[in-house]
Structure formats: C-alpha cells, structure tokens
Coordinates of C-alpha atoms in Angstrom, one line a residue:
X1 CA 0.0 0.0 0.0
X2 CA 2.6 2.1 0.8
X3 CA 4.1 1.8 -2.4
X4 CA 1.7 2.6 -4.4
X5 CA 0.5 5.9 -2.6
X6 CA 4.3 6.8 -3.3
X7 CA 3.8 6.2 -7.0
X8 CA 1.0 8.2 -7.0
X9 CA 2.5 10.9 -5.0
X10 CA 5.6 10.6 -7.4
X11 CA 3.1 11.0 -10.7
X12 CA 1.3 13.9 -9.4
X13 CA 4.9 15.7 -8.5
X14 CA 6.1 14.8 -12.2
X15 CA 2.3 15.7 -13.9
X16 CA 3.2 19.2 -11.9
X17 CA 6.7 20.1 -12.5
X18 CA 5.3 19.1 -16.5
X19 CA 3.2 21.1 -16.7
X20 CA 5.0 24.6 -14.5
X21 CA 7.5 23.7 -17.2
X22 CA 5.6 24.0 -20.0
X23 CA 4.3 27.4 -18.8
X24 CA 7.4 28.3 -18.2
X25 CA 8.3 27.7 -21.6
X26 CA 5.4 29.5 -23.0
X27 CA 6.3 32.6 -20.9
X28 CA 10.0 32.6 -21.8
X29 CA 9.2 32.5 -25.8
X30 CA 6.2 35.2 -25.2
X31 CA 8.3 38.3 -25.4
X32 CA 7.2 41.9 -26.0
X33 CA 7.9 41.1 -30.1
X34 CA 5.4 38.4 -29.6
X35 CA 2.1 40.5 -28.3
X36 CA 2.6 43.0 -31.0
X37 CA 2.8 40.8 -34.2
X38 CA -0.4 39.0 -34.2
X39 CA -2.4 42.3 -33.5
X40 CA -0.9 43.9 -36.9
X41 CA -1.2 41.1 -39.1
X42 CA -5.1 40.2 -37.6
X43 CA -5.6 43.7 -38.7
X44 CA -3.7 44.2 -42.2
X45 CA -5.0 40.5 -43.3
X46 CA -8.4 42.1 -43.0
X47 CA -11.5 39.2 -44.3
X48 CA -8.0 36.7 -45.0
X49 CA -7.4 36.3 -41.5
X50 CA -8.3 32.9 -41.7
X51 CA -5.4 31.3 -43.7
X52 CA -3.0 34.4 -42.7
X53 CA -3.4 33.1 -39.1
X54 CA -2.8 29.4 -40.1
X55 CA 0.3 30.4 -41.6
X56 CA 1.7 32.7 -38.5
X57 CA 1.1 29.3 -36.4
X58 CA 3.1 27.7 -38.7
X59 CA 6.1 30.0 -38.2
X60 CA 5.4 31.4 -34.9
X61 CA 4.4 28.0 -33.0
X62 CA 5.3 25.0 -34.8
X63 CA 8.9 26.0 -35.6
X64 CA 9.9 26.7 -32.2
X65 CA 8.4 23.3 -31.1
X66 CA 9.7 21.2 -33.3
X67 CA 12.8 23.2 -32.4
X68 CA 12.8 22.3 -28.6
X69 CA 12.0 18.6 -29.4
X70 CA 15.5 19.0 -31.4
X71 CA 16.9 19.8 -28.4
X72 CA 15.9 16.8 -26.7
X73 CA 16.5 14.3 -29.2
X74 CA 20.4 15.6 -29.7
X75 CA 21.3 15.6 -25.8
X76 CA 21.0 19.0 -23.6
X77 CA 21.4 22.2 -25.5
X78 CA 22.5 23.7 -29.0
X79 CA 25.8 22.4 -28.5
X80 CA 25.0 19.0 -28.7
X81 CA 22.5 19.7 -31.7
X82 CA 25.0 21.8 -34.2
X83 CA 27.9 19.8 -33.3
X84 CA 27.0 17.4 -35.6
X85 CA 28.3 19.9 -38.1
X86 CA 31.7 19.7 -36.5
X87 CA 33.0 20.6 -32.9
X88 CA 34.4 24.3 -34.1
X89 CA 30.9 24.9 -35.8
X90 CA 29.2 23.7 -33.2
X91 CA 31.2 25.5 -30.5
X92 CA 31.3 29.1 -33.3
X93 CA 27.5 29.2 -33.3
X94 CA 26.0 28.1 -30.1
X95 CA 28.1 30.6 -28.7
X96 CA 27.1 33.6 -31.4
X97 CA 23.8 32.6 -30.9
X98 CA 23.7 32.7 -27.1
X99 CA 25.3 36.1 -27.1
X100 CA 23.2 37.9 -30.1
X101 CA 19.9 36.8 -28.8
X102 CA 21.2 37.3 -25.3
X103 CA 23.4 39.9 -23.3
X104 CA 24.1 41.5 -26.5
X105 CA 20.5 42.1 -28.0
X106 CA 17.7 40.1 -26.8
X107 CA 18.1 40.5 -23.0
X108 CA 18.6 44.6 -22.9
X109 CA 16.0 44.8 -25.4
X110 CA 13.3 43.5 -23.0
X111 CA 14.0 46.2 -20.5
X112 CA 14.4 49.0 -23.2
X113 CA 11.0 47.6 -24.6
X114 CA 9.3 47.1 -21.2
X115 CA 10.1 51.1 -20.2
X116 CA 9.6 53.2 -23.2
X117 CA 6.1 50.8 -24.1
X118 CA 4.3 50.3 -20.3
X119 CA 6.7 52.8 -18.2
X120 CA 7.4 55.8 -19.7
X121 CA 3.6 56.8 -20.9
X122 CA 2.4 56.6 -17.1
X123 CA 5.2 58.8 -16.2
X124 CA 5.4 60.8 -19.1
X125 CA 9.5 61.2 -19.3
X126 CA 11.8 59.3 -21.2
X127 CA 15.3 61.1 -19.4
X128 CA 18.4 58.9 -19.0
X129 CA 17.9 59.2 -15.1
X130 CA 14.5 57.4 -15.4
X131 CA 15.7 54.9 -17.6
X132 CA 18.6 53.9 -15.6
X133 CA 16.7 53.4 -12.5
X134 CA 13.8 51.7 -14.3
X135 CA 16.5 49.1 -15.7
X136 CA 18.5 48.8 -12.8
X137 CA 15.2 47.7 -10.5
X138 CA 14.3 45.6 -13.9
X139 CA 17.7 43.4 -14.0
X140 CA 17.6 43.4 -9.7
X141 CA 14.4 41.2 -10.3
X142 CA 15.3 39.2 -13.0
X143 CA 18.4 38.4 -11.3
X144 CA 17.1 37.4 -8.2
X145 CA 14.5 35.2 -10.0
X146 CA 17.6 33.7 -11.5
X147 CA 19.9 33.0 -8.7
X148 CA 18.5 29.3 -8.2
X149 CA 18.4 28.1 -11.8
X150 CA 16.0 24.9 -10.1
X151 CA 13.5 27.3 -8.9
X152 CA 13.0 28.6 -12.3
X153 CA 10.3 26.6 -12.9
X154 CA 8.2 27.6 -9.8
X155 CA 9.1 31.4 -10.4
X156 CA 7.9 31.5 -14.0
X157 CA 5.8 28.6 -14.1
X158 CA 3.5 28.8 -11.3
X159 CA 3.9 32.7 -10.5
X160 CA 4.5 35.0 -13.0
X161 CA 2.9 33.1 -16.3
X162 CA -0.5 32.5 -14.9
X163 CA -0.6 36.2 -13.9
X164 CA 0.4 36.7 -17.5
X165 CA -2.0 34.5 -19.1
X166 CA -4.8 36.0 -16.8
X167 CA -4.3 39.4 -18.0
X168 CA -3.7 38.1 -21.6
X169 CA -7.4 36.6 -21.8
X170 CA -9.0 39.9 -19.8
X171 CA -7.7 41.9 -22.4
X172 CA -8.6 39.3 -25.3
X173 CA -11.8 38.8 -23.7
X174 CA -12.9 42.4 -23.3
X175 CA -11.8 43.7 -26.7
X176 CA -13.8 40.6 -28.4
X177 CA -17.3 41.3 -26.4
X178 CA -17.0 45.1 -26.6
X179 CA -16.1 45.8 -30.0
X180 CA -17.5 45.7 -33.3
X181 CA -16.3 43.3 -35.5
X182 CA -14.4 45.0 -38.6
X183 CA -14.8 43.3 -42.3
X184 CA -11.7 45.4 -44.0
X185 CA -10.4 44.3 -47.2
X186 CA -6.7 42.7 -46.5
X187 CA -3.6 45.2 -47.7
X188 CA -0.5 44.4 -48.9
X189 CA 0.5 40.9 -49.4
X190 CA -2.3 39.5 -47.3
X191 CA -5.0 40.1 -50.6
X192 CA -3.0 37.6 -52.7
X193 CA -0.5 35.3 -50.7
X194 CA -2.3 35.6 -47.1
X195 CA -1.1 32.4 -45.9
X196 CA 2.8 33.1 -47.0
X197 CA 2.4 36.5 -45.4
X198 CA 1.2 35.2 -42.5
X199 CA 3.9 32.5 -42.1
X200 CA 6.6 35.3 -43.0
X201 CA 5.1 37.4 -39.7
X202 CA 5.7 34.2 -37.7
X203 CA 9.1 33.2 -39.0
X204 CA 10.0 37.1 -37.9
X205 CA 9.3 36.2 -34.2
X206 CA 12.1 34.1 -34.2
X207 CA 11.4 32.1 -31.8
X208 CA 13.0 29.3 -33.4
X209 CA 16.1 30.7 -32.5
X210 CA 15.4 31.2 -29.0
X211 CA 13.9 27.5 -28.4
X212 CA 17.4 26.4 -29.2
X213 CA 19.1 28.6 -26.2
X214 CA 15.5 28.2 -24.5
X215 CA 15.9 24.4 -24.5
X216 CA 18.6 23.7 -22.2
X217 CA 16.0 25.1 -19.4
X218 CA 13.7 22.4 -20.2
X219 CA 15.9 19.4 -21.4
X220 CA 17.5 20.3 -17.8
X221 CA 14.5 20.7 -15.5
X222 CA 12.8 17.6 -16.3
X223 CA 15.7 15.5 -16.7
X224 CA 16.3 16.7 -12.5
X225 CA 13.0 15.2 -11.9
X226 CA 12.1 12.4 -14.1
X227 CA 15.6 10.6 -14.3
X228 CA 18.3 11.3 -17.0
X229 CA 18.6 12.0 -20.2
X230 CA 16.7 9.1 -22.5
X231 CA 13.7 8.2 -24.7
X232 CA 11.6 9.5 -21.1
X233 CA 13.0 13.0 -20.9
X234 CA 12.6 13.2 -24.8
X235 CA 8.5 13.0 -24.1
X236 CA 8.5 15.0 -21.6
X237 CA 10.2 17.5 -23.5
X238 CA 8.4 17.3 -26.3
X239 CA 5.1 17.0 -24.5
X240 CA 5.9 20.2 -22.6
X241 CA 6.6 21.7 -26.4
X242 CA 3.4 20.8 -27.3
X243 CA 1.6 22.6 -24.5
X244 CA 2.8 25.6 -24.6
X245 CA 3.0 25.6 -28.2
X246 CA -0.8 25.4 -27.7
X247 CA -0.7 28.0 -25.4
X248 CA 0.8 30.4 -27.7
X249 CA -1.3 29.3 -30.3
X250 CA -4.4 30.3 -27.9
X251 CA -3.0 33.5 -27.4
X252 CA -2.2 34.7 -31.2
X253 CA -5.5 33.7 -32.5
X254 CA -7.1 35.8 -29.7
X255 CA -4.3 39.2 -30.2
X256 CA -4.6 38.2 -33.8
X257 CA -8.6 38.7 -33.9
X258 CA -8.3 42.1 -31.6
X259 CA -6.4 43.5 -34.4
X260 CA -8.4 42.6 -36.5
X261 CA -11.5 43.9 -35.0
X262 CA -10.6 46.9 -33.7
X263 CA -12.2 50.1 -35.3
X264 CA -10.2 51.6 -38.2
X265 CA -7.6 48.4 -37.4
X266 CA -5.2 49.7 -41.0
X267 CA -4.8 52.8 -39.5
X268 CA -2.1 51.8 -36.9
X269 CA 1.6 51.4 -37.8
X270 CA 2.9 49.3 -34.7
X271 CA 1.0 46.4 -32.8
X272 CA 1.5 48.1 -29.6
X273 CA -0.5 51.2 -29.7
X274 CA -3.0 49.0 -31.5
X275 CA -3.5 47.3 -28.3
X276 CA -3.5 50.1 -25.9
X277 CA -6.1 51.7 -27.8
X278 CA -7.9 48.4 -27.3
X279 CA -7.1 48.3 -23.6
X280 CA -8.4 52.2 -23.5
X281 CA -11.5 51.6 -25.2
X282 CA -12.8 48.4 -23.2
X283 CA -11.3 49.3 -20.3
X284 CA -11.0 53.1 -19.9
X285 CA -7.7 54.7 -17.9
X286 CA -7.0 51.4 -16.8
X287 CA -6.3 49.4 -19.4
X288 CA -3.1 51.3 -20.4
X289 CA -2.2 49.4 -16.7
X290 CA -3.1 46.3 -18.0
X291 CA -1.2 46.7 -20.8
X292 CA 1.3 47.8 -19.0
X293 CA 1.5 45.2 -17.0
X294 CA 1.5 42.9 -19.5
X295 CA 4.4 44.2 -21.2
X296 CA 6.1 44.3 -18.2
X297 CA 5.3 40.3 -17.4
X298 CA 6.0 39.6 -21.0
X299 CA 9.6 41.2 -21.0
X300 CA 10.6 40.1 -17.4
X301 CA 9.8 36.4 -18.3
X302 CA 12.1 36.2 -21.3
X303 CA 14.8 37.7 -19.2
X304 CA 15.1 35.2 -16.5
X305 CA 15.0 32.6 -19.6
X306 CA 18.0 34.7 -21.4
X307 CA 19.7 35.2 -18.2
X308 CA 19.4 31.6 -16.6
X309 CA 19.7 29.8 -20.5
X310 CA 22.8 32.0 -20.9
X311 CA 24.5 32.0 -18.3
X312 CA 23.9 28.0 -17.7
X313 CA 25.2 27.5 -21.5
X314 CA 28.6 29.3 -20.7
X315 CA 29.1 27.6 -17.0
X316 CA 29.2 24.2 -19.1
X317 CA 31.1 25.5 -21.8
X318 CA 33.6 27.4 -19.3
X319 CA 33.2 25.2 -16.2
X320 CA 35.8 27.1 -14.0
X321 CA 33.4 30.2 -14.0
X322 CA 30.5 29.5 -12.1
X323 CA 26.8 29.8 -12.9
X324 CA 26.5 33.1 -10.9
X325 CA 29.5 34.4 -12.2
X326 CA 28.5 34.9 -15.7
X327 CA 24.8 35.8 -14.8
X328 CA 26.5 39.0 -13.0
X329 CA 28.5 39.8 -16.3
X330 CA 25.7 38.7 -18.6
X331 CA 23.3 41.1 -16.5
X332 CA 25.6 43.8 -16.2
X333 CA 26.3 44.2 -19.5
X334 CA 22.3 43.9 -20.8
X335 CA 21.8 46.6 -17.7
X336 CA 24.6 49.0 -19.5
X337 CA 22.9 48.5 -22.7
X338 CA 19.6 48.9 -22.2
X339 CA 20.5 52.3 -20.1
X340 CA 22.6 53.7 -22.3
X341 CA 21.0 53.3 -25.9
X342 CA 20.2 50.3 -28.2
X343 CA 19.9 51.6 -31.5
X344 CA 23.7 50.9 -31.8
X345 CA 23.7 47.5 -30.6
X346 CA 20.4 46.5 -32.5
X347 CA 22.6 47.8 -35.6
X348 CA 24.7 45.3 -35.3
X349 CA 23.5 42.5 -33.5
X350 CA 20.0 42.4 -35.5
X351 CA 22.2 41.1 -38.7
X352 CA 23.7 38.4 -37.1
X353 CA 20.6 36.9 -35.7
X354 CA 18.8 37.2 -39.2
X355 CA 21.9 35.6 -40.5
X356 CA 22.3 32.6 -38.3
X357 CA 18.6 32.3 -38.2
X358 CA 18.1 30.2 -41.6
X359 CA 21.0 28.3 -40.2
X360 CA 19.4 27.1 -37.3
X361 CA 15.7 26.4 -39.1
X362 CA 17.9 24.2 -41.4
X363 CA 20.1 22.1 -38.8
X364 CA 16.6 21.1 -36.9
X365 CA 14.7 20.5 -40.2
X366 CA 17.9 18.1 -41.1
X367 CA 17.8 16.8 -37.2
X368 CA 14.2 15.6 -37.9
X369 CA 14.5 14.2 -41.3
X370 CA 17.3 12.1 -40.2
X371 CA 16.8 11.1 -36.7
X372 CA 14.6 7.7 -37.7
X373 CA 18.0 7.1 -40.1
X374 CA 20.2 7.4 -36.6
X375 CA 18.7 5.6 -34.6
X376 CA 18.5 2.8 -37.2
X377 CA 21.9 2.9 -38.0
X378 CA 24.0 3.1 -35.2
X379 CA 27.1 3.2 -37.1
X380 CA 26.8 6.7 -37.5
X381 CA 26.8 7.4 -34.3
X382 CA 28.0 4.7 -31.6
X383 CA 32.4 4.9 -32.1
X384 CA 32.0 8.6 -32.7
X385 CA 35.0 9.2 -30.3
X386 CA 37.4 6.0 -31.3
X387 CA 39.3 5.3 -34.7
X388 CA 37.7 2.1 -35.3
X389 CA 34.3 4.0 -36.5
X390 CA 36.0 5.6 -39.3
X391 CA 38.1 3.8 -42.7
X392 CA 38.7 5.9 -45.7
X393 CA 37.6 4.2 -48.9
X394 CA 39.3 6.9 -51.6
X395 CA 40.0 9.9 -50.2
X396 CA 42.0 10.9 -53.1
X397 CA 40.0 11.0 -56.5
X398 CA 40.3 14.9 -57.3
X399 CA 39.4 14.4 -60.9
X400 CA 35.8 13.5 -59.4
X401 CA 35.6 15.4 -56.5
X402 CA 34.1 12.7 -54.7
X403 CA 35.5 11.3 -51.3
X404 CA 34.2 8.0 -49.9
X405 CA 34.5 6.1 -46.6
X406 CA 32.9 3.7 -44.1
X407 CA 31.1 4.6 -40.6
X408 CA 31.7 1.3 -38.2
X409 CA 29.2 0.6 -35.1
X410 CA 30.3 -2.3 -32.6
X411 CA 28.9 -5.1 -34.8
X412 CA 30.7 -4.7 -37.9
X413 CA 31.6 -8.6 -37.8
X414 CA 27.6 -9.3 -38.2
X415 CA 27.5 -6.8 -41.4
X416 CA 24.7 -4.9 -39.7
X417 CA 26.4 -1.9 -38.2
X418 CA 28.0 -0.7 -41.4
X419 CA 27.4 2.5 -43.8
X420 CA 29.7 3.3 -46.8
X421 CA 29.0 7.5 -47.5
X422 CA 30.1 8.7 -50.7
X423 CA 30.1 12.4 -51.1
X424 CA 30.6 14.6 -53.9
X425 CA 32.0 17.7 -54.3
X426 CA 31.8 18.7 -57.7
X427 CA 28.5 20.5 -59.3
X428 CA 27.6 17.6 -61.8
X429 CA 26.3 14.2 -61.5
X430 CA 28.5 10.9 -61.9
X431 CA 26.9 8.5 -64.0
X432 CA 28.4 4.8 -62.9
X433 CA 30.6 5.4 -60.4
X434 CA 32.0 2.8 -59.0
X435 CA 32.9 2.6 -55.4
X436 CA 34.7 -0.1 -53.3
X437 CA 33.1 -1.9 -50.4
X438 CA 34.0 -4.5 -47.9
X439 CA 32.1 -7.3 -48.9
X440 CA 29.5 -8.5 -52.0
X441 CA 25.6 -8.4 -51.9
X442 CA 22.7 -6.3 -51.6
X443 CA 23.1 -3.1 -50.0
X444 CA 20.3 -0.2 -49.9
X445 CA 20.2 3.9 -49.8
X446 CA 19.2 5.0 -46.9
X447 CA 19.6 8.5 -47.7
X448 CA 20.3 11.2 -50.7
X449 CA 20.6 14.7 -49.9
X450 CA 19.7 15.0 -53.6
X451 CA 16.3 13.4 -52.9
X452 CA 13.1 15.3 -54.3
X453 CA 12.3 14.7 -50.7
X454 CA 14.8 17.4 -50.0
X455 CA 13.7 19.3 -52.5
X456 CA 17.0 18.2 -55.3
X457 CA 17.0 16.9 -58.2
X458 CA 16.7 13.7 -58.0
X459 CA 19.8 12.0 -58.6
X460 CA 19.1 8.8 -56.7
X461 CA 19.8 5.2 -56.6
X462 CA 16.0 3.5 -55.9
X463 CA 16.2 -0.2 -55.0
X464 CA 18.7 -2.8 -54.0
X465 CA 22.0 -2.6 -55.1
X466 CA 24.0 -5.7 -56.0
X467 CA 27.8 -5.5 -54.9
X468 CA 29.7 -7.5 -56.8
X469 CA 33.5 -9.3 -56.1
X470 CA 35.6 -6.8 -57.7
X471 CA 38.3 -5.5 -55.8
X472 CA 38.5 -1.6 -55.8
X473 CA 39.8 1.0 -54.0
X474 CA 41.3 -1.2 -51.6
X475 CA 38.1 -3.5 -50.8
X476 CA 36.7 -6.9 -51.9
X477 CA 33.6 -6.0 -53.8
X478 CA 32.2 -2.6 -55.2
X479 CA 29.1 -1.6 -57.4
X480 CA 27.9 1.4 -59.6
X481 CA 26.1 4.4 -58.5
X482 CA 24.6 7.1 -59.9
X483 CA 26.3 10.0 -57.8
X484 CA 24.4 13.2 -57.4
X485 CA 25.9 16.8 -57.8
X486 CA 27.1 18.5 -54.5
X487 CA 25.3 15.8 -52.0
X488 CA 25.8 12.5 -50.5
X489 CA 24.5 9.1 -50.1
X490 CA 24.8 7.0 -47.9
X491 CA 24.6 2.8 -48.2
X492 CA 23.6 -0.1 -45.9
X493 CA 24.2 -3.9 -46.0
X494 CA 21.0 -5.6 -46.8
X495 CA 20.9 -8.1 -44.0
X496 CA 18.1 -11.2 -44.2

C-alpha cells in the first residue's frame, strides 16, 4: 500500500513540475515582439485572416516546437545539436547565438521595450535618469528570480505566467465582447498570398532561435525530476513543447482577432499602440495598466530565460566560472545596454541573428528528417569518439571530386552496423561510379541529400543494389552508383 500511494504521489509531483515547465516555456518564448505581431497582421490580413493566421502558427508555434523537441533528441542544448556539423561549428554558433539573442540584444531589449512601451507613458518622461533606475530595479528582479536556476520553474511557471495569461485573456476577452467586428479588405500581401504573409510574420518572431538557447531550461529541468537523459526525458520534453506551443497558439488567434477587430484596425503602424487603444476603449484609464503590466510580465519572463539559458550554456562551456558568475556579467552588460542606448547594438546584432537564423531552421529541419536514419543505424553514431568508427575508402580521387568512406558501429563482424558514405563535391552528377566496399551483396540507400524529398533533383539510386567481387579501392567487392551533384549518399548492408 505504501508503495503505491508513493507512486502516485511521485506522478502527481512529475504531472506538476510538466506542466509549470511547460508554462514556463510558453512565458519565456512570449516576449514583447510576440504580443505585438499577431495584433498587426489580424488587422492588415483584414476578411483573410483565416489562412493568414494558419500560416503565422506555422512559423510562430510550430517551428519553435519542433525546435525544442531537437533539443531533446540531440542531448542537452544547441551544442550537442550543431555539433554534428563539426566541434568548431558547433562550439562558433552556439556561442554567437547565445550572445546575439542574449546579453548582446535580446536581453537589454526587453527592459528597453518594457520602459519606453508600459513605463514611460504613465510617467510621461523618457530622461536617461529614469531609464537607468527603471533598468536597474528591472535586472535586480530578474536576477534574483535567477539566482536558483532549479526554482526557475516555480518562479515563472507557477507565479509569474499565470498572472500573464490571466491578464492576456481579460484583455482578449474584453476587446472581443465590446467591440465591433471589422470586415476590411486585406492590404499588402495578405489580398494575394495571405497564408505566406502570415507564415513570413511568424518566422519574424524568431522564436526558433530562441527554443534552441531556451531548451537547455527544459531538457534540464525535467531531466532533475524524471531521471536522466533518455527516450523519457525526450516525451516530456516534447510534451511540454506541445503545451505551450498550444498555449501560444491560444494566445495569437485571440491578439490576432483584436487586431483585426478593432475600429479603423489599417490605421495603426505598430501592434503596440493597437493594443493600448484596445485596452483604453474596453477598459478606460485602466487598461493602459493592463497593458502595462502585460508588457512588463512579458519582457521580465524572457529575461530570467536569457539570463538563466545564458549563463547555464557558458558555466558548461567554461566550467571554471561559475553559474553566478556569468549571470553578474551577462546582466551587467544587458543593464549598461539597455541604459545607455540600443539603437547601436540592435545595428549590429540584429544582422547576425537574421543571418544565423536560416541556419538554425535548417540544422533542426535536417535533425528531424534524419533522426529515424540514426537511430537505425547506429554506425553513424556509436564509435563517434574512437578510430575504429572511421576507414577511408578513396580519399584521393580529385578528378571526381568525390571522397568516400565507411562509418563502423560495434557489430561490424555481423554486417549490420556498417554504412559506406560517398560524397561529392563537384557541381555535376557521376553517372556509374563505382565505389569499393568491404564485402559483396545487396546493399540499400538509406539516404540522398539529392532526394526530391529534400527538395534536389533527384539523382538517386531506388532499389537494392548488387555488390559485386571486384576489388576496388582497396576492398573486396564494389558496385555502380549514380552519384548526385554536390550531395551525399549513404549505403547499408542488406541483412536477411
């Protein structure tokens, strides 16, 4: 008996800490950028609102999801994810990232944002003095929220996000039962392309970006309380994706529909005043409060996630330096920032992030695609670390451009944990290639970057292949290929 009332205690603790995590996630992706997107585009996609919304979902929910589940599936944080590229890649771009959408840009702009939108109209100065106490109280919070990276989770989770979402929904609420609904035509690209324009307004959250600095939060927090890092850590992650992917979902539609029917909706050039003169006309002098306060929850939510992702990131990539160490130079520098001026910084931190944001989309689209082929081919991943997972077939064929080699799992013996990976540099196709392999028989493709699947041209090899017992290149047997331009394939014994 005892036993079980243990169990049971231990599900509810884990159902709990699942779900404060997932609204923790949800209230570290919902920045002030993401309360004034849907408003605009609810309002310029005007009767087309329908498909425009389904295509800002698209970009603005289901990327950053799929993003976090990435996380999960590749071990802890971005590291682990875009290492796969190579270590100096890996190690290049999780650390631009961290510090572009971080100390550098994203974390000073949520205190800049949070006190010239919902501080400085109540009282009515934007001086220097102002600013720099309104930031320096700002960053004393989220600091202090951040000190315990474990207690996170009950400080955003269970505190701060429900009073977000509550004030979300009163203002959602009001603006759809007191005002008129609009029928506008749609502007712009929302009259011919409404679902593109709508996705294109989601992508510009990037919030994919952030779910991959984001994730080591999660990945973390429920690894602490439902065991390590495995297949059970991997639902849970992705299950706490999934909520507050709805969540955010639940939100846009409702912002998305108060743009669009609010009186005279086209008129307004920035989502934020749309929604104060929402706030004003449902709920008179105070709703520029409530908006105010929902900025202000908005902005310090995402700052304890940039603070805490941040600074947790660096304390495993520079172990000597504490976790508290670098959250005192990571908040420092965002307080000086943010104080002093961002136009500069946004100058030049704003390209960066647009440029390593396609990156990123593409390194989870790729982890996706190819995560069945990984865990059914452990070859490719098991002797990562020793030299028996890697022979050279022909590294030296230059009039081809083509290199070709062998990935070795544990149970090459056995012919099962074997892949031969033939990659070619050049920009045309080889027609009958031949390429050496260790033994005759039937092999298969498992994969083609040049597969219409991934949008090439279709250079592929369909089928089984039949190895035959010439010698070449060094090995026993080899067969033909049709080689596609710039891509790779990659071939598996055939085992009965």
């Amino acid at each position: 008996m005892t036993h079980t009332v243990n169990d049971d205690s231990n599900q509810r603790s884990s159902t709990a800490v699942l779900i404060a995590t997932s609204l923790t996630l949800f209230s570290m992706f919902f920045g002030a950028g993401n309360l004034i997107f849907p408003p605009i585009m609810g309002a310029s996609a005007g009767t087309n609102v329908t498909p425009a919304m389904i295509g800002f979902l698209i970009g603005g929910v289901a990327l950053p999801v799929i993003s976090i589940i990435t996380i999960a599936l590749s071990g802890t944080d971005m590291r682990d994810l875009v290492s796969r590229a190579g270590k100096s890649f890996g190690l290049v771009f999780s650390v631009l990232v961290y510090l572009s959408i971080g100390a550098f840009f994203g974390l000073p702009r949520t205190a800049a944002v949070s006190f010239s939108t919902a501080v400085a109209p109540l009282i009515g100065t934007q001086s220097l003095v102002a600013s720099v106490i309104f930031c320096l109280v700002f960053f004393g919070i989220a600091f202090y929220l951040c000190w315990n990276p474990r207690n996170i989770i009950d400080s955003l989770g269970k505190i701060l996000t429900p009073i977000l979402l509550g004030l979300l929904i009163l203002l959602v609420f009001l603006s759809l039962a007191s005002l008129p609904a609009s029928h506008d035509a749609p502007t712009g690209e929302y009259t011919s392309t409404p679902l593109a324009a709508g996705l294109l307004e989601g992508y510009m959250t990037m919030d994919s970006i952030a779910a991959l600095a984001f994730g080591i939060i999660v990945v973390t927090s429920l690894g602490h309380t439902g065991g390590g890092i495995g297949a059970k850590v991997v639902r849970r992650t992705s299950t706490a994706a999934v909520i507050a992917g709805a969540l955010l979902a639940v939100v846009y539609v409702g912002l998305g529909l108060v743009g669009h029917v609010i009186p005279n909706g086209q008129s307004y050039s920035d989502g934020a005043t749309l929604l104060v003169d929402a706030a004003r006309m449902t709920m008179g002098w105070p709703g520029q409060i409530v908006f105010g306060l929902i900025v202000l929850t908005a902005c310090m939510t995402t700052a304890v996630g940039l603070i805490a992702a941040t600074s947790e990131f660096f304390n495993r990539l520079l172990p000597s330096i504490s976790y508290r160490a670098w959250m005192i130079v990571f908040t420092l520098i965002a307080f000086v920032l943010a104080s002093a001026g961002l136009s500069s910084v946004l100058a030049i931190a704003l390209p960066i992030i647009k440029f390593l944001y396609p990156i990123a989309i593409t390194i989870v689209f790729l982890t996706i695609a190819t995560h069945p082929l990984r865990l059914a081919t452990p070859a490719l991943w098991t002797e990562d670390f020793t030299y028996h997972g890697f022979e050279w077939i022909n590294a030296n064929d230059g009039d081809h451009n083509v290199i070709t080699y062998l990935r070795k799992g544990k149970d090459v013996e056995g012919r099962k944990d074997l892949v031969a990976c033939i990659v070619n540099f050049a920009g045309n196709p080889h027609e009958g290639y031949r390429v050496g392999l260790p033994f005759p028989g039937k092999w298969e493709e498992v994969l083609n970057t040049d597969s219409e699947d991934y949008a090439g041209s279709g250079v592929t090899n369909p089928g089984v292949l039949e190895a035959e017992g010439r010698p070449w290149d060094g090995q026993s047997a080899s067969v033909r290929l049709r080689v596609p331009p710039l891509g790779a394939i990659f071939l598996r014994p055939v085992v009965d």
